[in-house]
Coordinates of C-alpha atoms in Angstrom, one line a residue:
Chain A
M1 CA 0.0 0.0 0.0
T2 CA 1.1 3.5 -0.6
L3 CA -0.4 7.0 -1.1
T4 CA -1.8 8.1 -4.5
L5 CA -3.3 11.3 -5.9
S6 CA -6.7 9.8 -5.9
D7 CA -6.5 9.1 -2.1
I8 CA -5.7 12.8 -1.6
Q9 CA -8.6 13.8 -3.9
A10 CA -10.9 11.6 -1.9
A11 CA -9.6 13.1 1.3
H12 CA -10.3 16.6 0.0
D13 CA -13.9 15.7 -0.8
R14 CA -14.3 14.2 2.7
I15 CA -12.8 17.0 4.8
K16 CA -14.0 20.0 2.7
P17 CA -17.0 20.8 4.9
Y18 CA -14.8 20.9 8.1
I19 CA -11.7 22.9 6.9
I20 CA -10.9 26.3 5.5
E21 CA -9.5 26.4 1.9
T22 CA -6.7 28.7 3.1
P23 CA -5.6 31.5 0.8
V24 CA -2.4 31.6 -1.3
L25 CA -1.1 35.2 -1.1
R26 CA 1.5 36.8 -3.2
L27 CA 3.9 38.8 -0.9
H28 CA 5.2 41.6 -3.0
N29 CA 6.9 43.2 -0.1
L30 CA 9.2 40.2 0.4
E31 CA 10.3 39.8 -3.2
E32 CA 13.2 42.2 -3.2
I33 CA 14.5 40.7 0.0
L34 CA 14.1 37.0 -1.0
G35 CA 15.0 37.4 -4.7
C36 CA 12.1 35.5 -6.2
E37 CA 8.3 35.7 -6.7
V38 CA 7.0 35.0 -3.3
Y39 CA 3.7 33.2 -2.5
V40 CA 2.5 31.7 0.8
K41 CA -0.1 29.1 1.6
L42 CA -1.5 30.3 4.9
E43 CA -2.3 27.3 7.1
N44 CA -1.8 29.6 10.1
M45 CA -5.3 30.8 9.1
Q46 CA -6.7 27.2 9.1
R47 CA -9.1 26.2 11.9
T48 CA -7.0 25.4 15.0
K49 CA -4.4 27.6 13.2
A50 CA -2.4 24.8 11.8
F51 CA -2.5 22.3 8.9
K52 CA -2.8 19.3 11.3
L53 CA -6.6 19.4 11.2
R54 CA -6.7 18.2 7.6
G55 CA -5.0 14.9 8.3
V56 CA -6.8 14.3 11.6
M57 CA -10.2 15.0 10.1
N58 CA -9.5 12.6 7.2
A59 CA -8.6 9.9 9.6
L60 CA -11.6 10.4 11.9
L61 CA -14.1 10.5 9.0
Q62 CA -13.0 7.0 8.0
L63 CA -13.6 5.4 11.4
T64 CA -16.5 3.0 11.9
D65 CA -19.4 3.9 14.1
E66 CA -18.1 1.6 16.7
E67 CA -14.7 3.2 16.7
L68 CA -16.3 6.7 16.9
N69 CA -18.4 5.5 19.9
H70 CA -15.3 4.4 21.8
G71 CA -13.4 7.6 21.1
V72 CA -9.8 8.4 20.1
V73 CA -6.5 9.0 21.7
T74 CA -3.2 10.6 20.8
S75 CA -0.1 11.9 22.4
S76 CA 0.9 15.4 21.6
S77 CA 1.4 18.8 23.2
G78 CA 1.2 20.6 20.0
N79 CA -0.8 21.2 16.9
H80 CA -1.7 17.5 16.3
G81 CA -3.2 17.4 19.8
H82 CA -5.2 20.5 19.1
A83 CA -6.5 19.1 15.9
V84 CA -7.5 15.8 17.5
A85 CA -9.3 17.7 20.3
Y86 CA -11.0 20.1 17.9
A87 CA -12.0 17.6 15.3
S88 CA -13.4 15.3 17.9
K89 CA -15.5 18.1 19.3
M90 CA -16.9 18.9 15.8
L91 CA -17.8 15.2 15.3
G92 CA -19.2 14.9 18.9
I93 CA -16.9 12.1 19.9
K94 CA -14.6 11.6 23.0
A95 CA -10.9 12.5 22.7
T96 CA -8.1 11.8 25.1
V97 CA -4.8 13.5 24.7
A98 CA -1.7 12.4 26.6
V99 CA 0.3 15.6 27.2
P100 CA 3.9 15.4 28.2
D101 CA 5.0 17.6 31.1
T102 CA 7.2 19.7 28.8
A103 CA 4.1 21.2 27.1
P104 CA 3.8 25.0 27.4
P105 CA 0.7 26.1 29.3
F106 CA -0.6 27.9 26.2
K107 CA -0.8 24.7 24.2
L108 CA -2.2 22.7 27.1
Q109 CA -5.0 25.2 27.6
K110 CA -6.1 25.1 24.0
I111 CA -6.5 21.3 24.1
K112 CA -8.7 21.6 27.2
E113 CA -10.7 24.4 25.6
Y114 CA -11.5 22.1 22.7
G115 CA -13.0 19.7 25.3
A116 CA -10.5 16.8 25.2
E117 CA -9.6 14.9 28.3
V118 CA -6.0 15.6 29.1
I119 CA -3.8 13.0 30.8
H120 CA -0.5 14.3 32.1
T121 CA 2.6 12.2 31.4
T122 CA 6.3 12.5 30.5
V123 CA 8.0 12.6 27.1
E124 CA 9.5 9.1 27.8
E125 CA 6.2 7.5 29.0
R126 CA 3.7 9.1 26.6
F127 CA 3.7 6.4 23.9
K128 CA 3.4 3.6 26.4
L129 CA 0.6 5.4 28.1
Q130 CA -1.2 6.0 24.9
E131 CA -1.0 2.3 24.1
S132 CA -2.3 1.3 27.5
L133 CA -5.3 3.6 26.9
V134 CA -6.0 1.9 23.6
D135 CA -5.9 -1.5 25.3
E136 CA -8.0 -0.5 28.4
F137 CA -10.7 1.7 26.8
G138 CA -10.8 0.6 23.2
Y139 CA -9.8 4.1 22.0
T140 CA -8.5 4.4 18.4
L141 CA -5.1 5.8 18.1
I142 CA -4.7 8.8 15.8
P143 CA -1.0 9.0 14.9
P144 CA 0.6 12.3 13.9
F145 CA 2.3 11.4 10.6
N146 CA 3.2 7.8 9.9
D147 CA -0.2 6.9 8.5
Y148 CA -1.6 7.1 5.0
R149 CA -4.9 8.7 6.1
I150 CA -3.0 11.5 7.8
M151 CA -0.7 12.0 4.8
A152 CA -3.7 12.1 2.4
G153 CA -5.3 14.8 4.6
Q154 CA -2.1 16.9 4.7
G155 CA -1.7 16.4 0.9
T156 CA -4.9 18.3 0.3
I157 CA -2.7 21.4 0.7
G158 CA -0.8 20.4 -2.4
L159 CA -4.1 20.0 -4.4
E160 CA -5.2 23.4 -3.3
I161 CA -1.8 25.0 -4.2
M162 CA -2.0 23.5 -7.7
N163 CA -5.5 24.9 -8.1
Q164 CA -4.7 28.3 -6.7
L165 CA -1.3 28.7 -8.3
P166 CA -1.0 26.3 -11.2
D167 CA 2.2 27.8 -12.6
V168 CA 4.2 27.5 -9.3
D169 CA 7.8 26.4 -9.9
H170 CA 9.0 25.5 -6.4
I171 CA 7.2 24.6 -3.1
F172 CA 9.0 24.7 0.2
V173 CA 7.7 22.6 3.1
P174 CA 9.0 22.4 6.7
A175 CA 9.4 18.8 7.9
S176 CA 9.4 17.0 11.2
G177 CA 8.1 13.4 11.0
G178 CA 7.2 14.0 7.3
G179 CA 3.4 13.8 7.2
L180 CA 3.0 17.1 5.5
I181 CA 5.7 16.9 3.0
S182 CA 4.9 13.3 1.9
G183 CA 1.3 14.3 1.3
I184 CA 2.1 17.5 -0.5
A185 CA 4.8 15.9 -2.7
T186 CA 2.4 13.1 -3.8
A187 CA -0.4 15.6 -4.6
V188 CA 1.9 17.9 -6.5
K189 CA 4.2 15.5 -8.4
E190 CA 1.3 13.3 -9.5
T191 CA -0.5 16.4 -10.8
K192 CA 2.5 18.1 -12.5
D193 CA 5.9 16.5 -12.0
S194 CA 8.0 19.5 -13.1
V195 CA 7.1 21.4 -9.9
K196 CA 10.1 21.1 -7.5
I197 CA 9.4 20.1 -3.9
H198 CA 11.9 21.2 -1.2
G199 CA 12.0 20.1 2.4
A200 CA 13.4 22.2 5.2
E201 CA 14.4 21.1 8.6
P202 CA 16.5 22.5 11.5
A203 CA 20.2 22.0 11.0
N204 CA 20.2 20.8 14.6
L205 CA 17.9 17.9 13.7
P206 CA 18.7 16.9 10.1
K207 CA 16.9 13.5 10.2
F208 CA 15.7 13.7 6.6
S209 CA 19.0 15.0 5.1
E210 CA 20.9 12.2 7.0
S211 CA 18.4 9.6 6.1
L212 CA 18.4 10.6 2.4
K213 CA 22.3 10.6 2.4
N214 CA 22.4 7.2 4.1
K215 CA 19.5 5.9 1.9
K216 CA 17.9 4.5 5.1
L217 CA 16.0 5.8 8.1
T218 CA 18.5 7.4 10.3
Q219 CA 18.0 8.7 13.9
V220 CA 19.9 11.9 14.7
E221 CA 21.1 13.3 17.9
N222 CA 18.7 15.8 19.5
K223 CA 20.7 19.0 19.6
G224 CA 17.6 21.0 20.3
T225 CA 15.9 23.7 18.2
I226 CA 13.8 26.8 18.8
A227 CA 11.4 25.4 16.1
D228 CA 9.2 23.5 18.6
G229 CA 7.1 21.9 15.9
L230 CA 10.1 20.3 14.2
V231 CA 11.6 18.1 16.9
S232 CA 11.3 14.6 15.5
I233 CA 14.7 12.8 15.6
I234 CA 13.8 10.2 12.9
P235 CA 11.5 10.4 9.9
G236 CA 8.3 8.4 9.7
E237 CA 8.9 5.2 7.8
K238 CA 6.1 5.5 5.4
N239 CA 6.8 9.2 5.0
F240 CA 10.5 8.6 4.2
Q241 CA 9.6 6.2 1.4
I242 CA 7.6 8.9 -0.3
V243 CA 10.2 11.6 0.4
Q244 CA 12.8 9.5 -1.3
N245 CA 10.6 9.1 -4.3
Y246 CA 9.2 12.6 -4.7
V247 CA 11.1 15.3 -2.8
D248 CA 13.8 17.1 -5.0
T249 CA 16.0 18.6 -2.3
F250 CA 16.2 18.8 1.5
H251 CA 17.7 21.9 3.2
T252 CA 19.0 22.3 6.7
I253 CA 18.4 25.7 8.3
S254 CA 20.4 27.3 11.1
E255 CA 18.8 28.5 14.4
E256 CA 19.6 32.1 13.4
A257 CA 17.9 31.8 10.0
I258 CA 14.9 30.1 11.6
K259 CA 14.4 33.2 13.8
M260 CA 15.0 35.5 10.8
G261 CA 12.2 33.9 8.9
Q262 CA 9.7 34.5 11.6
K263 CA 10.8 38.1 12.1
L264 CA 10.7 38.9 8.4
M265 CA 7.3 37.4 8.0
L266 CA 6.0 39.5 10.9
M267 CA 7.6 42.8 10.2
E268 CA 7.8 42.9 6.4
A269 CA 4.9 40.7 5.3
K270 CA 2.7 41.5 8.4
I271 CA 1.9 37.8 9.0
L272 CA 2.4 36.0 12.3
T273 CA 3.8 32.5 11.9
E274 CA 4.8 30.0 14.4
I275 CA 8.6 29.7 14.4
S276 CA 8.6 26.3 12.8
S277 CA 6.6 27.4 9.8
S278 CA 8.7 30.0 8.1
I279 CA 12.1 28.3 8.3
A280 CA 12.7 28.1 4.5
I281 CA 12.1 31.8 4.2
G282 CA 14.7 32.3 6.9
G283 CA 17.1 30.0 5.0
I284 CA 16.8 32.2 1.9
V285 CA 17.2 35.5 3.7
N286 CA 20.3 34.1 5.4
G287 CA 21.8 32.8 2.2
E288 CA 21.4 29.1 3.2
I289 CA 19.0 28.4 0.2
K290 CA 19.4 29.8 -3.3
V291 CA 16.5 31.0 -5.5
H292 CA 16.3 32.8 -8.8
P293 CA 14.4 36.0 -9.6
E294 CA 12.2 34.4 -12.2
D295 CA 11.1 31.5 -9.9
K296 CA 7.5 31.4 -8.6
V297 CA 8.1 30.1 -5.1
C298 CA 5.4 29.0 -2.7
F299 CA 6.1 28.6 1.0
V300 CA 3.8 26.5 3.1
I301 CA 3.2 28.4 6.3
T302 CA 2.3 25.5 8.5
G303 CA 0.8 27.2 11.6
G304 CA 0.5 30.2 13.8
N305 CA 0.1 28.8 17.3
L306 CA 2.3 30.7 19.7
G307 CA 1.9 32.6 22.9
F308 CA 2.5 36.3 22.9
D309 CA 5.7 35.9 25.0
Q310 CA 7.3 33.7 22.3
L311 CA 7.7 36.9 20.2
D312 CA 10.5 37.8 22.7
Y313 CA 12.8 35.2 20.9
I314 CA 12.9 37.4 17.8
K315 CA 13.1 40.9 19.5
D316 CA 16.7 41.5 18.6
I317 CA 17.0 39.5 15.4
K318 CA 18.2 41.4 12.4
Y319 CA 17.6 40.4 8.8
Chain B
M1 CA -15.6 71.0 -7.7
T2 CA -16.1 67.8 -5.9
L3 CA -15.0 64.1 -6.1
T4 CA -16.8 61.7 -8.4
L5 CA -16.6 58.0 -9.2
S6 CA -14.9 58.7 -12.6
D7 CA -12.1 60.7 -10.8
I8 CA -11.5 57.6 -8.8
Q9 CA -11.6 55.3 -11.8
A10 CA -9.1 57.6 -13.5
A11 CA -6.9 57.6 -10.4
H12 CA -6.9 53.8 -10.5
D13 CA -5.8 53.6 -14.1
R14 CA -3.1 56.1 -13.3
I15 CA -1.6 54.5 -10.2
K16 CA -2.0 50.8 -11.0
P17 CA 1.6 50.3 -12.2
Y18 CA 2.9 51.6 -8.9
I19 CA 0.7 50.0 -6.3
I20 CA -0.3 46.6 -5.2
E21 CA -3.9 45.5 -5.6
T22 CA -4.0 44.3 -2.0
P23 CA -5.9 41.2 -1.2
V24 CA -9.4 41.0 0.5
L25 CA -9.3 38.0 2.8
R26 CA -12.1 36.3 4.6
L27 CA -11.1 35.7 8.2
H28 CA -13.0 32.7 9.3
N29 CA -11.2 32.5 12.6
L30 CA -12.7 35.9 13.7
E31 CA -16.3 35.2 12.8
E32 CA -17.4 33.5 16.0
I33 CA -15.8 36.3 18.0
L34 CA -17.1 39.2 16.0
G35 CA -20.5 37.8 15.1
C36 CA -20.5 38.5 11.4
E37 CA -18.9 37.4 8.1
V38 CA -15.4 39.0 8.4
Y39 CA -13.4 40.3 5.5
V40 CA -10.3 42.5 5.6
K41 CA -8.8 44.7 2.8
L42 CA -5.1 44.5 3.6
E43 CA -3.4 47.8 3.0
N44 CA -0.8 46.8 5.5
M45 CA 0.5 44.7 2.6
Q46 CA 0.6 47.8 0.3
R47 CA 4.0 49.1 -0.8
T48 CA 5.2 51.3 2.1
K49 CA 2.8 49.2 4.2
A50 CA 0.0 51.7 4.2
F51 CA -2.7 53.0 2.0
K52 CA -1.2 56.5 1.8
L53 CA 0.8 55.6 -1.3
R54 CA -2.4 55.6 -3.5
G55 CA -3.3 59.2 -2.9
V56 CA 0.3 60.5 -3.0
M57 CA 1.0 58.7 -6.3
N58 CA -2.3 60.0 -7.8
A59 CA -1.2 63.5 -6.9
L60 CA 2.4 63.2 -8.1
L61 CA 1.3 61.7 -11.5
Q62 CA -0.7 64.8 -12.2
L63 CA 2.1 67.3 -11.7
T64 CA 3.6 69.1 -14.6
D65 CA 7.2 68.4 -15.7
E66 CA 8.2 71.8 -14.2
E67 CA 6.6 70.9 -10.9
L68 CA 8.3 67.5 -10.9
N69 CA 11.6 69.1 -11.7
H70 CA 11.3 71.4 -8.6
G71 CA 10.3 68.5 -6.3
V72 CA 7.7 68.2 -3.6
V73 CA 7.4 68.8 0.1
T74 CA 5.2 67.6 2.9
S75 CA 5.1 67.6 6.6
S76 CA 4.5 64.2 8.3
S77 CA 6.2 61.8 10.6
G78 CA 4.0 59.0 9.6
N79 CA 2.7 57.0 6.6
H80 CA 2.0 60.1 4.4
G81 CA 5.6 61.1 4.8
H82 CA 6.7 57.6 3.9
A83 CA 4.5 57.6 0.9
V84 CA 5.8 60.9 -0.4
A85 CA 9.4 59.8 0.1
Y86 CA 8.8 56.4 -1.6
A87 CA 6.7 57.7 -4.5
S88 CA 9.2 60.5 -5.2
K89 CA 12.0 57.9 -5.3
M90 CA 10.0 55.8 -7.8
L91 CA 9.5 58.8 -10.0
G92 CA 13.0 60.0 -9.6
I93 CA 12.1 63.4 -8.2
K94 CA 13.3 65.3 -5.1
A95 CA 11.2 65.1 -1.9
T96 CA 11.6 67.0 1.3
V97 CA 9.8 66.0 4.4
A98 CA 9.4 68.2 7.4
V99 CA 9.5 65.9 10.4
P100 CA 8.3 67.0 13.8
D101 CA 10.5 66.2 16.8
T102 CA 7.9 63.9 18.2
A103 CA 8.4 61.4 15.4
P104 CA 9.5 57.9 16.6
P105 CA 13.0 57.0 15.3
F106 CA 11.5 54.0 13.5
K107 CA 9.4 56.3 11.3
L108 CA 12.1 58.8 10.7
Q109 CA 14.5 56.2 9.6
K110 CA 12.1 54.8 7.0
I111 CA 11.7 58.3 5.4
K112 CA 15.5 58.6 5.1
E113 CA 15.7 55.1 3.7
Y114 CA 13.4 56.1 0.9
G115 CA 15.9 58.9 0.1
A116 CA 13.9 62.0 1.0
E117 CA 15.6 65.0 2.6
V118 CA 14.5 65.3 6.2
I119 CA 14.1 68.7 7.9
H120 CA 13.6 68.6 11.6
T121 CA 11.0 70.9 13.1
T122 CA 8.4 71.0 15.8
V123 CA 4.7 70.1 15.7
E124 CA 3.8 73.8 16.0
E125 CA 6.2 75.0 13.4
R126 CA 5.9 72.4 10.8
F127 CA 3.2 73.8 8.6
K128 CA 4.8 77.2 8.6
L129 CA 8.2 75.6 7.7
Q130 CA 6.5 73.7 4.9
E131 CA 5.0 76.9 3.4
S132 CA 8.4 78.7 3.6
L133 CA 10.0 75.8 1.7
V134 CA 7.3 76.1 -1.0
D135 CA 8.0 79.8 -1.3
E136 CA 11.8 79.6 -1.2
F137 CA 12.4 76.5 -3.4
G138 CA 9.3 76.3 -5.6
Y139 CA 8.4 72.8 -4.1
T140 CA 4.9 71.6 -4.7
L141 CA 3.0 70.8 -1.5
I142 CA 1.5 67.3 -1.2
P143 CA -1.2 67.6 1.4
P144 CA -2.2 64.5 3.5
F145 CA -6.0 64.5 3.0
N146 CA -7.8 67.8 2.2
D147 CA -7.2 67.4 -1.5
Y148 CA -9.3 65.8 -4.3
R149 CA -6.3 64.1 -5.9
I150 CA -5.4 62.5 -2.6
M151 CA -9.0 61.5 -1.9
A152 CA -9.3 60.0 -5.4
G153 CA -6.2 57.9 -4.9
Q154 CA -7.4 56.6 -1.5
G155 CA -10.8 55.9 -3.1
T156 CA -9.3 53.3 -5.4
I157 CA -9.5 51.0 -2.3
G158 CA -13.3 51.3 -2.6
L159 CA -13.2 50.4 -6.2
E160 CA -11.1 47.3 -5.5
I161 CA -13.3 46.2 -2.6
M162 CA -16.4 46.4 -4.9
N163 CA -14.6 44.3 -7.5
Q164 CA -13.2 41.8 -5.0
L165 CA -16.3 41.5 -2.8
P166 CA -19.3 42.8 -4.8
D167 CA -21.9 41.6 -2.3
V168 CA -20.3 43.3 0.7
D169 CA -22.9 44.8 3.1
H170 CA -20.9 47.0 5.4
I171 CA -17.4 48.7 5.1
F172 CA -15.6 50.0 8.2
V173 CA -13.0 52.7 7.7
P174 CA -10.8 54.4 10.4
A175 CA -10.7 58.2 10.0
S176 CA -8.3 60.9 11.0
G177 CA -8.5 63.9 8.6
G178 CA -10.9 61.9 6.4
G179 CA -8.9 61.4 3.1
L180 CA -9.5 57.7 3.1
I181 CA -13.1 57.5 4.1
S182 CA -14.2 60.3 1.8
G183 CA -12.5 58.5 -1.1
I184 CA -13.9 55.1 -0.3
A185 CA -17.4 56.4 0.4
T186 CA -17.6 58.1 -3.0
A187 CA -16.3 55.1 -4.8
V188 CA -18.6 52.7 -3.0
K189 CA -21.8 54.8 -2.8
E190 CA -21.6 55.8 -6.5
T191 CA -21.1 52.1 -7.4
K192 CA -23.8 50.6 -5.2
D193 CA -25.6 52.8 -2.8
S194 CA -27.0 50.1 -0.6
V195 CA -23.6 49.3 0.9
K196 CA -23.2 51.0 4.3
I197 CA -20.1 53.0 5.0
H198 CA -19.1 53.3 8.7
G199 CA -16.4 55.6 10.1
A200 CA -14.4 54.8 13.2
E201 CA -12.4 57.2 15.3
P202 CA -10.9 57.3 18.8
A203 CA -13.4 58.3 21.5
N204 CA -10.6 60.6 22.7
L205 CA -10.7 62.5 19.4
P206 CA -14.3 62.4 18.1
K207 CA -13.9 65.2 15.4
F208 CA -16.1 63.6 12.8
S209 CA -18.8 62.5 15.3
E210 CA -18.9 66.0 16.8
S211 CA -18.8 67.7 13.4
L212 CA -21.6 65.6 12.1
K213 CA -23.7 66.3 15.3
N214 CA -23.0 70.0 15.0
K215 CA -23.5 70.0 11.2
K216 CA -20.3 72.0 10.8
L217 CA -16.5 71.5 11.1
T218 CA -15.8 71.2 14.8
Q219 CA -12.4 71.1 16.4
V220 CA -12.1 68.8 19.4
E221 CA -9.8 68.8 22.4
N222 CA -6.8 66.6 22.0
K223 CA -7.2 64.0 24.8
G224 CA -4.5 61.8 23.3
T225 CA -4.8 58.3 21.8
I226 CA -2.6 55.3 21.4
A227 CA -3.8 55.2 17.8
D228 CA -0.9 57.3 16.4
G229 CA -2.3 57.5 12.9
L230 CA -5.6 59.0 14.0
V231 CA -4.6 62.2 15.8
S232 CA -6.3 64.9 13.7
I233 CA -8.3 67.3 15.9
I234 CA -10.6 68.5 13.1
P235 CA -11.8 66.9 9.8
G236 CA -10.5 68.2 6.5
E237 CA -13.1 70.6 5.0
K238 CA -13.5 68.9 1.7
N239 CA -13.5 65.5 3.4
F240 CA -16.2 66.5 5.8
Q241 CA -18.5 67.6 3.0
I242 CA -18.3 64.1 1.4
V243 CA -18.6 62.4 4.8
Q244 CA -21.8 64.3 5.5
N245 CA -23.2 63.2 2.1
Y246 CA -22.1 59.6 2.0
V247 CA -21.1 58.1 5.3
D248 CA -23.9 56.2 7.1
T249 CA -22.6 56.1 10.7
F250 CA -19.6 57.2 12.7
H251 CA -18.4 55.2 15.7
T252 CA -16.2 56.3 18.6
I253 CA -13.9 53.7 20.0
S254 CA -12.4 53.5 23.4
E255 CA -8.6 53.2 24.0
E256 CA -9.1 49.7 25.5
A257 CA -11.1 48.5 22.4
I258 CA -8.4 50.0 20.1
K259 CA -5.8 47.8 21.7
M260 CA -8.1 44.8 21.7
G261 CA -8.5 45.1 17.9
Q262 CA -4.8 45.0 17.3
K263 CA -4.3 42.0 19.7
L264 CA -7.2 40.1 18.2
M265 CA -5.9 40.6 14.6
L266 CA -2.4 39.5 15.6
M267 CA -3.2 36.5 17.8
E268 CA -6.4 35.1 16.2
A269 CA -6.2 36.3 12.6
K270 CA -2.3 36.2 12.5
I271 CA -2.2 39.6 10.8
L272 CA 0.0 42.4 12.1
T273 CA -1.8 45.8 11.9
E274 CA -0.7 49.1 13.1
I275 CA -2.9 50.1 16.1
S276 CA -4.8 52.8 14.2
S277 CA -6.0 50.4 11.6
S278 CA -8.0 47.8 13.4
I279 CA -10.0 50.0 15.7
A280 CA -13.4 49.1 14.3
I281 CA -12.7 45.4 15.0
G282 CA -11.8 46.4 18.5
G283 CA -15.1 48.3 18.8
I284 CA -17.0 45.2 17.9
V285 CA -15.1 42.8 20.2
N286 CA -15.7 45.3 23.1
G287 CA -19.4 45.7 22.3
E288 CA -19.1 49.3 21.2
I289 CA -20.4 48.6 17.7
K290 CA -23.1 46.1 16.9
V291 CA -23.2 43.8 13.8
H292 CA -25.4 40.9 12.8
P293 CA -24.5 37.3 11.9
E294 CA -25.7 37.5 8.4
D295 CA -23.8 40.7 7.6
K296 CA -20.8 40.6 5.2
V297 CA -18.5 43.1 6.8
C298 CA -15.2 44.4 5.3
F299 CA -12.7 46.2 7.5
V300 CA -10.1 48.4 5.8
I301 CA -6.8 47.6 7.5
T302 CA -5.1 50.8 6.7
G303 CA -1.4 50.0 7.6
G304 CA 1.1 47.9 9.3
N305 CA 4.0 50.3 10.1
L306 CA 5.1 49.8 13.7
G307 CA 8.3 49.1 15.5
F308 CA 8.7 45.7 17.3
D309 CA 8.7 47.5 20.6
Q310 CA 5.2 48.8 20.0
L311 CA 3.8 45.4 20.5
D312 CA 4.4 45.8 24.2
Y313 CA 1.3 48.0 24.3
I314 CA -0.9 44.9 23.8
K315 CA 1.0 42.4 25.8
D316 CA -1.5 42.2 28.7
I317 CA -4.6 43.0 26.7
K318 CA -7.4 40.4 27.0
Y319 CA -10.3 40.0 24.5

């Protein structure tokens, strides 16, 4: 089994009533700075303010009535946890989210607001806990990325980009486990294979770059990153297969450039992004990625969930 | 003489090569909070990051060769000064901007970056200085609002909204001297007179509300406002005539609500606005303006020029 364009088209039909078809905007005010035609796909304006709702909704809408009655479980302190809580509320089913004790209060509160049951745990214990909840209560596990239903949902972003900007040349996608980039790459390459797909990941956590170099799943040392949505230390297995097949280049981005991307988007483009979501833009400003003036480049802005205090990170950043 | 739809259409043809047709976005994530269908016209994404370029460019493009050769002058520490400096640079003419000593360094620096000559002055002396520069050097004065060329330029925003969102019901426009609202009201009412035009001004500087009540130009006491783009103490004379004719309602907005508008736009809609430009949104959140769930409401977001430090104002604001 793998992922195909028709899976993604079916996902789009399925989730359409529940999601926002987010805008693609041209950002003229960034073009001189970045040196290309600049477009952004604004998933920070998605419901729950992140792309994760697409994949989660596509998974939930394929559960049986019995599975829905039992409810779902996941382990996440971030946007995937929000999406599971919010989507479950929309469908009127029970959701349980195992939240590690490292979760910032801001993110924890959102999960509670969406009505999910929160179970506190540790980073080390969370997957074991999640499995014990599946065994004990019959919950269905909703994984964050290594799942074809999740990838098909995230891939709907690729379908929308090809519809909104059919003559795009390059698409840049941030990657953690790889659910988003594997979905988008499948949607785009199977629609128009001349469009180049680029992944971007923190230089401190280069799991895709290393795995591609080694031609096998490679776990990297966790050197830490400010990009709190991009902390996976190893690609998802199913995701990696698709990335090997369809992604043209992977770029590693320095911590300094990651911050520059967020500040540039805020101050020059007037768009608030979460720090993980504008890393490719930072990579270009800082000279870590090259583009050409005639290129039409679309950046997937993956989310906008951050507390006001988090803006302090970028206070003194220059670009 | 007055302002007509055809003046505004001519202005649009004239300035089109120099401005961005800014997007109108639907903001689904604000609709539950505001209680209506929410659209924004994003002039914070205009070149110079404010609407002022439209009026200035329309005025400059109607100068004679002799006037262009002599250069232009204005007095402004804000977006109008930026626009005069930037537009002059685009056209290759000399610009002089008299900047009062109250101008924040952030704004002063932008004017210099765009290549204008800056002359330092005081708030009290600036208009006298500007006139002496006209007399001494033959500069042409580019006024900020009380001028039909300026109003026609700003009115092009109204044309674009009617094209981008033809079934809009209500348009909210912040007002200081009234250049923007008089232009937009003319464009919209002469295109489709059922669309309601609403002005919004700080409760601390209710010059339009008072002038409309008194049926004559009324100067108000300057009680100060955080909305640094809305500090006029009296409407422009030409602007007021059009406002009397075409604007349906004027709303006064509290300082607290003004801050709420900016914070809501940043944290829920993920769009950075300058504090003057989202005051009507704040008025609705704070219950100072009423709207209905079935209304399609478009808010003109007038600009996005602010220093990073200015975000401190809204740090502790709740909505």
